[in-house]
PDB file of C-alpha atoms in Angstrom:
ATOM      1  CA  UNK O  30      47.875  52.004 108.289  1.00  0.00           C
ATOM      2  CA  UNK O  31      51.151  53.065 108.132  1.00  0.00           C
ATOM      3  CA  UNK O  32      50.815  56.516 106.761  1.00  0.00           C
ATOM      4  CA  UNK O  33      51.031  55.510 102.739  1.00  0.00           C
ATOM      5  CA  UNK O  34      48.940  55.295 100.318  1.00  0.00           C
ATOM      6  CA  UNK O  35      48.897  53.695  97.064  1.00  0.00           C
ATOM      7  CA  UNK O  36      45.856  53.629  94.360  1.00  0.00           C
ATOM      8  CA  UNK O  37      44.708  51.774  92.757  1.00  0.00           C
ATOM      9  CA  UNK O  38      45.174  48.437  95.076  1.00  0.00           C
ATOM     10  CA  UNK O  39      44.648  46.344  92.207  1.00  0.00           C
ATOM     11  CA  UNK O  40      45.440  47.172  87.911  1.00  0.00           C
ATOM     12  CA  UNK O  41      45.097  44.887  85.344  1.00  0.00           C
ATOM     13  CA  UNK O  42      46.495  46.058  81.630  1.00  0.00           C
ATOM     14  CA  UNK O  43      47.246  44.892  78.000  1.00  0.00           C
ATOM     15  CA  UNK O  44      50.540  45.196  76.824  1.00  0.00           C
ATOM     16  CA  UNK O  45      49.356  48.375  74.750  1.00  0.00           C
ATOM     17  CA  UNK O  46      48.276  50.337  77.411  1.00  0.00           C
ATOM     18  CA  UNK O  47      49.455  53.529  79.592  1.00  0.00           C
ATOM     19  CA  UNK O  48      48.784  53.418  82.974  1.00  0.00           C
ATOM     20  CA  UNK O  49      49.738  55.242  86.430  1.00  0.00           C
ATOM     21  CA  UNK O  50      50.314  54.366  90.040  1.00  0.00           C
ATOM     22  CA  UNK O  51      49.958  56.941  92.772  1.00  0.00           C
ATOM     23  CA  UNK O  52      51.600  56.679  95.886  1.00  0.00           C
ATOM     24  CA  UNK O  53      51.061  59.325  98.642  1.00  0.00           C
ATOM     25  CA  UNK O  54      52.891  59.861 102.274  1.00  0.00           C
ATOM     26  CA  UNK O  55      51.617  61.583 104.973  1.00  0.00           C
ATOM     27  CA  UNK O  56      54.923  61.177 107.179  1.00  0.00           C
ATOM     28  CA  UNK O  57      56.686  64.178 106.409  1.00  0.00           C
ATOM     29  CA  UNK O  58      59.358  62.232 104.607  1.00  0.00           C
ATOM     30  CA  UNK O  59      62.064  63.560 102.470  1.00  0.00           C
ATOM     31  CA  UNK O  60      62.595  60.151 100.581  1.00  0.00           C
ATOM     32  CA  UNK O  61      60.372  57.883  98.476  1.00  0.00           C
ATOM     33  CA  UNK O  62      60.802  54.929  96.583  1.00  0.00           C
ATOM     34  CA  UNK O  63      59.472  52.231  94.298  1.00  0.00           C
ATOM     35  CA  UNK O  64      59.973  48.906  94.712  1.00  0.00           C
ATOM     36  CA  UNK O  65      59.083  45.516  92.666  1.00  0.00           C
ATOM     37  CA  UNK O  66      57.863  42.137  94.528  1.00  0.00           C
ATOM     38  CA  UNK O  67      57.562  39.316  92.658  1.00  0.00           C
ATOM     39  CA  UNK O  68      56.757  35.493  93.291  1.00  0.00           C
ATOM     40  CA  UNK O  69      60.002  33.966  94.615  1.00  0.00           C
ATOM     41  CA  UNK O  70      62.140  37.003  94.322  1.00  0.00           C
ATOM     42  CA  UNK O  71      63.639  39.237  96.951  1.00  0.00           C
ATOM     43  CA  UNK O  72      62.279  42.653  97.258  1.00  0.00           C
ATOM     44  CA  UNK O  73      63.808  45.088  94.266  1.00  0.00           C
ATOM     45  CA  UNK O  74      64.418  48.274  94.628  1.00  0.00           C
ATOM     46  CA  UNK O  75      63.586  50.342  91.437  1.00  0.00           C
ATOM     47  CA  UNK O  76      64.080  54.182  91.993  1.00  0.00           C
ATOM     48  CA  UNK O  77      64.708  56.077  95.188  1.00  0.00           C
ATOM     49  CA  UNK O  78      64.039  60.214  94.679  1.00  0.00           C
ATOM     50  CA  UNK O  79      65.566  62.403  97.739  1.00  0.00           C
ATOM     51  CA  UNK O  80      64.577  65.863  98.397  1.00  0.00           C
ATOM     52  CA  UNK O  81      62.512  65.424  95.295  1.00  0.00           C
ATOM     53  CA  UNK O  82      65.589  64.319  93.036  1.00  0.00           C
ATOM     54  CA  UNK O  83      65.762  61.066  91.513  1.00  0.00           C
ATOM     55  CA  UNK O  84      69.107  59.508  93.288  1.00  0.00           C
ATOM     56  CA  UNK O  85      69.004  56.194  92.305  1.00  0.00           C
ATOM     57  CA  UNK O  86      67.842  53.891  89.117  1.00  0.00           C
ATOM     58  CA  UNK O  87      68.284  50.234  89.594  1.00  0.00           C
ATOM     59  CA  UNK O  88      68.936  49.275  85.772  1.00  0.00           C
ATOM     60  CA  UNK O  89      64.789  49.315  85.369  1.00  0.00           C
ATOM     61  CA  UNK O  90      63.423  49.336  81.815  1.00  0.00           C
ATOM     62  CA  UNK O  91      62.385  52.633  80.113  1.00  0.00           C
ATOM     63  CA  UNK O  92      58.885  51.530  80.227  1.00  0.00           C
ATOM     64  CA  UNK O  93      58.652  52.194  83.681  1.00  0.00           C
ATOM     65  CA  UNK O  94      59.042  56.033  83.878  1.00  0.00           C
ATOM     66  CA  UNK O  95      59.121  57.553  87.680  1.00  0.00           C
ATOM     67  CA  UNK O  96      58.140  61.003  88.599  1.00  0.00           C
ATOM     68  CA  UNK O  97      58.338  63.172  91.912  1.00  0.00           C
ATOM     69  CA  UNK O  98      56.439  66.500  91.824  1.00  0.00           C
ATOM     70  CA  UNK O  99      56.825  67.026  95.498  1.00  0.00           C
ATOM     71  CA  UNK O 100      57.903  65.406  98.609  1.00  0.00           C
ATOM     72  CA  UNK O 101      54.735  63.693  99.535  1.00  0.00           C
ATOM     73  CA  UNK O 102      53.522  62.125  95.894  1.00  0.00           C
ATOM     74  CA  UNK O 103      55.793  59.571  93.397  1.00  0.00           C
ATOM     75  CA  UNK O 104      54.040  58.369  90.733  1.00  0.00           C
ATOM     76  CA  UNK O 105      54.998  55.346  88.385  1.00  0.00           C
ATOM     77  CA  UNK O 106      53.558  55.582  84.801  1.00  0.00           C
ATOM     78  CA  UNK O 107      54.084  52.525  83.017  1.00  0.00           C
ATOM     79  CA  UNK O 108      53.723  51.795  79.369  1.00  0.00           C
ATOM     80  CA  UNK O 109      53.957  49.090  76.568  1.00  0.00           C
ATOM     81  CA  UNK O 110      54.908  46.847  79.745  1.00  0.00           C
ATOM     82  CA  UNK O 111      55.685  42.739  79.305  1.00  0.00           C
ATOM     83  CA  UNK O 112      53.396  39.783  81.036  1.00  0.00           C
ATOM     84  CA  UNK O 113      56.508  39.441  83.371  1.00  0.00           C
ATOM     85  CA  UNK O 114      56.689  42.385  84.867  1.00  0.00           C
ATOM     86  CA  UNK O 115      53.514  41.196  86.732  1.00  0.00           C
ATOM     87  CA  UNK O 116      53.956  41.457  90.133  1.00  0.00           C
ATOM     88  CA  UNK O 117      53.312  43.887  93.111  1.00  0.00           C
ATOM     89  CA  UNK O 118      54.521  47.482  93.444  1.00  0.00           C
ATOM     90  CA  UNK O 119      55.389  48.912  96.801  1.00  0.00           C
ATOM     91  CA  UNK O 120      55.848  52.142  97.900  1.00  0.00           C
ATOM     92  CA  UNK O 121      57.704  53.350 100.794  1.00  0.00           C
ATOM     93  CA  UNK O 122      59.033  56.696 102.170  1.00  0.00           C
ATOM     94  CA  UNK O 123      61.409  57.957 105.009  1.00  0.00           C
ATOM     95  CA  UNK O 124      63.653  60.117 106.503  1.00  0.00           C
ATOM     96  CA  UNK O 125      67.275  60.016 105.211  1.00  0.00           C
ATOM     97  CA  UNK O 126      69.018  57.178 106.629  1.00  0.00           C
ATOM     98  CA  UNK O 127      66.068  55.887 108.303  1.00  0.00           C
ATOM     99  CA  UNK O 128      63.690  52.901 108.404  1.00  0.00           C
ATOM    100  CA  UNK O 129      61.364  52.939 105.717  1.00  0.00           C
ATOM    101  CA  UNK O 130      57.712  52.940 105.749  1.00  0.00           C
ATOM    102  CA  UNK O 131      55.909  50.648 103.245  1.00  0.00           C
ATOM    103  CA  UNK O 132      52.157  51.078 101.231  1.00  0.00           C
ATOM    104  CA  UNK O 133      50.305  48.324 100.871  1.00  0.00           C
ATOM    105  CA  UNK O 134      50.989  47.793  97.412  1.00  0.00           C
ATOM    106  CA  UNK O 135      49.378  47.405  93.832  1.00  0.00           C
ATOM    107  CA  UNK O 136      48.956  44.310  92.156  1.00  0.00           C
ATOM    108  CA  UNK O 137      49.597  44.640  88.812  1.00  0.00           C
ATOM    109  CA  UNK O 138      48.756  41.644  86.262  1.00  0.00           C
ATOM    110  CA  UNK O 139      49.965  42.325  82.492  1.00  0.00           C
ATOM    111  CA  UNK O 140      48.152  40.423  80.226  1.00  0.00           C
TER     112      UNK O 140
ATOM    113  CA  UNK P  11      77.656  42.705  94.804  1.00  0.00           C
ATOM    114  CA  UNK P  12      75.408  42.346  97.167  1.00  0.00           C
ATOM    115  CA  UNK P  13      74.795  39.043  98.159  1.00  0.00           C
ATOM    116  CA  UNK P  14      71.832  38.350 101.456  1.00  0.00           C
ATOM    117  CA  UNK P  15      70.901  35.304 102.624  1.00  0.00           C
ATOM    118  CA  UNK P  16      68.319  33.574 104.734  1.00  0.00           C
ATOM    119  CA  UNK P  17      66.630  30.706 104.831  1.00  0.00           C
ATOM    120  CA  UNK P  18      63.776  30.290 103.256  1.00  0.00           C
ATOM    121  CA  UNK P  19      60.944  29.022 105.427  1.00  0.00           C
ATOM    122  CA  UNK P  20      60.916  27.786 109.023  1.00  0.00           C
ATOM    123  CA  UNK P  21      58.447  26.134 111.102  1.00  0.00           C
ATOM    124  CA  UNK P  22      58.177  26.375 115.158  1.00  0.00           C
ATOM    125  CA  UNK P  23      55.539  25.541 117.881  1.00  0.00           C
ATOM    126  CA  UNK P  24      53.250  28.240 119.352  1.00  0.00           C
ATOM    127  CA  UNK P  25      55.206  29.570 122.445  1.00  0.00           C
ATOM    128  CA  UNK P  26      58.395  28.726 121.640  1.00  0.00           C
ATOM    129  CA  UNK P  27      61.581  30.394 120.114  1.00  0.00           C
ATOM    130  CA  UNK P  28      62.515  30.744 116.751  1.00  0.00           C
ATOM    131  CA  UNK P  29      65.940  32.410 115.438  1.00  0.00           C
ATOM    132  CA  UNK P  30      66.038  33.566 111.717  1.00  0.00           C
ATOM    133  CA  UNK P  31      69.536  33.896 110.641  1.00  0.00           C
ATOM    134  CA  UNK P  32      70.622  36.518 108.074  1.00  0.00           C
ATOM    135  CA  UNK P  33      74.389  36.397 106.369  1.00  0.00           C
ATOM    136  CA  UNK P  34      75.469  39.247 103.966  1.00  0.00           C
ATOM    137  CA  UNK P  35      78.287  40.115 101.805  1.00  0.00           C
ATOM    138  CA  UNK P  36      78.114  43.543 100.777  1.00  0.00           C
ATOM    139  CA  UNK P  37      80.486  46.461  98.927  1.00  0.00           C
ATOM    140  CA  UNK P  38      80.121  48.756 101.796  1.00  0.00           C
ATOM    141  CA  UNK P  39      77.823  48.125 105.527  1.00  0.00           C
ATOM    142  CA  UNK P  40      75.905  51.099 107.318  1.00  0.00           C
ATOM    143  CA  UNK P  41      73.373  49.160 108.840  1.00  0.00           C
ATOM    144  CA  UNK P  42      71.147  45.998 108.573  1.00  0.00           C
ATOM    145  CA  UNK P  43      67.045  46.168 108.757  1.00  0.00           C
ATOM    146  CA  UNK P  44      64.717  43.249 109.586  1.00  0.00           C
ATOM    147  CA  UNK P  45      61.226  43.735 108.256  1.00  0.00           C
ATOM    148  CA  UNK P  46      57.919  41.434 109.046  1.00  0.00           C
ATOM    149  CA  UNK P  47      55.567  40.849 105.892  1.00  0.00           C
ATOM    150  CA  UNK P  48      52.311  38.935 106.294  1.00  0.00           C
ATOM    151  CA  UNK P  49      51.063  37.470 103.576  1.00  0.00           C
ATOM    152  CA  UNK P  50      49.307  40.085 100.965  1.00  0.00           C
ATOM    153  CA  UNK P  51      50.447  43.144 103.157  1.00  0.00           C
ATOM    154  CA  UNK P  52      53.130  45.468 103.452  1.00  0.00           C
ATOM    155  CA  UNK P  53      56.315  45.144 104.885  1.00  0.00           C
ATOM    156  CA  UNK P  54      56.357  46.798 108.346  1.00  0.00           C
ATOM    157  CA  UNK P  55      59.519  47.807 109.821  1.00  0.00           C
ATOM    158  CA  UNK P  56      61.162  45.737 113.004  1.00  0.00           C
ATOM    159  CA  UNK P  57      64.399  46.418 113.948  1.00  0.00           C
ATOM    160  CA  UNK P  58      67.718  48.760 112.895  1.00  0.00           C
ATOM    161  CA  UNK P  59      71.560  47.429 114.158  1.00  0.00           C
ATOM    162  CA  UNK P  60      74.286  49.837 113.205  1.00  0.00           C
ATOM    163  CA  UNK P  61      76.552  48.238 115.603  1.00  0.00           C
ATOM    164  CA  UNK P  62      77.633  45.143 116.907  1.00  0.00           C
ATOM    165  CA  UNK P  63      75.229  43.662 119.841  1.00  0.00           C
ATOM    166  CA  UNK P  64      71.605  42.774 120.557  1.00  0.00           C
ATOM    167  CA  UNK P  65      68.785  45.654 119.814  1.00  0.00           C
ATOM    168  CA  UNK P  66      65.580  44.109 122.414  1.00  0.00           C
ATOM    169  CA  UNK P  67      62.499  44.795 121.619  1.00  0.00           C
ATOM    170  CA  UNK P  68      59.674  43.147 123.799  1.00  0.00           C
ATOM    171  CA  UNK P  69      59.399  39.838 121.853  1.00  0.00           C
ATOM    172  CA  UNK P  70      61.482  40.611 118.907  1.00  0.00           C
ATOM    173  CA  UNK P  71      65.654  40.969 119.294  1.00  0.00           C
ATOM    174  CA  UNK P  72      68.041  41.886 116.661  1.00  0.00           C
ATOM    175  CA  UNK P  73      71.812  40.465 116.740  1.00  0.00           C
ATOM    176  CA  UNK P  74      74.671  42.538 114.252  1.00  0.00           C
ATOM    177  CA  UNK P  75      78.513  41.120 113.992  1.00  0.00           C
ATOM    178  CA  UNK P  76      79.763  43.708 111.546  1.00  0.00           C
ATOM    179  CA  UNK P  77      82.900  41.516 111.687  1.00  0.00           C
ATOM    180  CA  UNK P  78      81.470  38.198 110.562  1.00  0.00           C
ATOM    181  CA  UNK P  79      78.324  39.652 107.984  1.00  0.00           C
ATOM    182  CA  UNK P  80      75.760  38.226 110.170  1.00  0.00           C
ATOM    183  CA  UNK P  81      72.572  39.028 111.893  1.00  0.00           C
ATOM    184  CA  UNK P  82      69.544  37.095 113.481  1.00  0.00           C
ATOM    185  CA  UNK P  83      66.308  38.110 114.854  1.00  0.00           C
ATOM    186  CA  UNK P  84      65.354  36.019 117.380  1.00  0.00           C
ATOM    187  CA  UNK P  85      61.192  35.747 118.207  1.00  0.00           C
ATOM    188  CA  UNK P  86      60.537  34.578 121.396  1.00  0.00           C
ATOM    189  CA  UNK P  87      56.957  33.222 122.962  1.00  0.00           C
ATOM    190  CA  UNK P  88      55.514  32.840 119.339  1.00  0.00           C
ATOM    191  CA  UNK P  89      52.236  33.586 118.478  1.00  0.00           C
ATOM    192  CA  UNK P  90      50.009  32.250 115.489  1.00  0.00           C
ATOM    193  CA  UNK P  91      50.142  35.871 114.190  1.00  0.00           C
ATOM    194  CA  UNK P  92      53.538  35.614 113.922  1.00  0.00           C
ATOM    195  CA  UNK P  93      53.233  33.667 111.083  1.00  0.00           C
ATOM    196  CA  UNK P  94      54.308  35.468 108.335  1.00  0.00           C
ATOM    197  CA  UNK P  95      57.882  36.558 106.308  1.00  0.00           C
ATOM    198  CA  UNK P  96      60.707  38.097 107.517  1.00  0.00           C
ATOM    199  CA  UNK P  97      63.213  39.993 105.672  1.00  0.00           C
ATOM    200  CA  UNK P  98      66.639  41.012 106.382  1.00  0.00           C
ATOM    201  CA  UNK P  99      67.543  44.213 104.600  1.00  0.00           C
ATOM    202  CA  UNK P 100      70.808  45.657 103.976  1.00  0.00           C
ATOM    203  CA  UNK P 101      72.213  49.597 103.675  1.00  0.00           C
ATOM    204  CA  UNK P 102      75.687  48.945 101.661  1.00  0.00           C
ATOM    205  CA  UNK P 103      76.527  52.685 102.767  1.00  0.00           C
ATOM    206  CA  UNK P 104      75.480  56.115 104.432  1.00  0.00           C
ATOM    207  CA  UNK P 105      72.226  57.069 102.041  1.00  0.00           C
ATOM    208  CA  UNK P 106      69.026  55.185 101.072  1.00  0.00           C
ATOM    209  CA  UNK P 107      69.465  52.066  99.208  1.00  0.00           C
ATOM    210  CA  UNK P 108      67.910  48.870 100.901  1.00  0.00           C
ATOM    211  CA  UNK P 109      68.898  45.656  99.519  1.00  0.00           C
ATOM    212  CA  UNK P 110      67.141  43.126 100.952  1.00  0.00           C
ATOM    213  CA  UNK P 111      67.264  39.262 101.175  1.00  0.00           C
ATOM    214  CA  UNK P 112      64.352  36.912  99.550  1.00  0.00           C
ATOM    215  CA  UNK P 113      63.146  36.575 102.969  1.00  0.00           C
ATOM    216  CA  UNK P 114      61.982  33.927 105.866  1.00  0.00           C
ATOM    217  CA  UNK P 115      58.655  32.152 105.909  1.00  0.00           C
ATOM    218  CA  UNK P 116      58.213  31.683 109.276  1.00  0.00           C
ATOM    219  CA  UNK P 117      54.928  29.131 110.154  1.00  0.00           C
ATOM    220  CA  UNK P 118      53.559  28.662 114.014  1.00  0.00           C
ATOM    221  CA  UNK P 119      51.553  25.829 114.608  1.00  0.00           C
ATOM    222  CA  UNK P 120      49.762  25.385 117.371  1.00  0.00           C
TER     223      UNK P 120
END
């Protein structure tokens, strides 16, 4: 237990469909990010929000649509998404220019 | 770029030593993370190096040369829980991007 959260553990979608994951930090970080895992692949970093402001977008598709209402929830609402971007989702948070705490995931499968 | 690597798996004896070597080239260095996975869990966080030297921590040591883009984390008296990834993880510059290498597979046997 590392203090995140992330629901629901496991999602499984059509290509049509809208869907949201929830990630939640009881740390009393001032960062949060999203992050992609997939088979084979290094860890990639999607988004990064500071102080509730989005400061970083790492080229990610527009059907992956990030949002930060405050400093301990980041959401990731996906839509129309592709079979590849399978994979698992991480969430972590920190302090700025700190180490980063990590949720345990969801497992997405787009079918 | 950023370019991290490490070697993909490794395997070592229970109660021995293993080193995992990390090499980066990146457009800017603040510091250099190493992170333990275990397979179908998060990431947990194991050591930070800003500067050059060895970071101890029971078990687990961090090396940094800033000079030659190279770190190693060195796990010594192994244990079969130890079995698991390891990732290197870079900060190109002061703020919060992490780019991080495809990671170690480390195996203990008994």
């Amino acid at each position: 237990e590392t203090g995140v959260t992330q629901t629901p553990r496991h999602l499984v979608m059509g290509m049509t469909n809208k869907k949201s994951l929830k990630c939640e930090q009881h740390l009393g970080h001032n960062a949060m990010y999203w992050y992609k895992q997939s088979a084979k692949k290094p860890l990639e970093l999607m988004f990064v929000y500071s102080l509730e402001e989005r400061v970083e977008n790492n080229s990610v598709p527009s059907r992956f649509s990030p949002e930060c209402p405050n400093s301990s929830h980041l959401f990731l609402h996906l839509h129309t998404l592709q079979p590849e971007d399978s994979a698992l989702y991480l969430c972590a948070s920190s302090h700025l220019n700190r180490e980063q705490f990590f949720g345990p995931g969801t497992r997405l499968t787009v079918l | 770029g950023q370019n991290i690597d490490q070697p993909t798996e490794m395997t070592a004896t229970e109660g021995a030593i293993v080193q995992i070597n990390c090499t980066y080239q990146t457009s800017g260095f603040n510091g250099l993370f190493w992170y333990q996975q275990h397979a179908g869990e998060a990431p947990t966080f194991l050591s930070y190096n800003v500067l050059d030297g060895l970071e101890e921590k029971g078990r687990f040591s961090s090396f940094l040369s800033r000079s030659k883009g190279y770190s190693y984390l060195l796990l010594k008296e192994l244990q079969m829980k130890d079995s698991a990834s390891y990732l290197c993880a870079v900060t190109p510059a002061a703020g919060n991007k992490l780019t991080f290498g495809g990671g170690t597979r480390v195996l203990v046997k008994p």
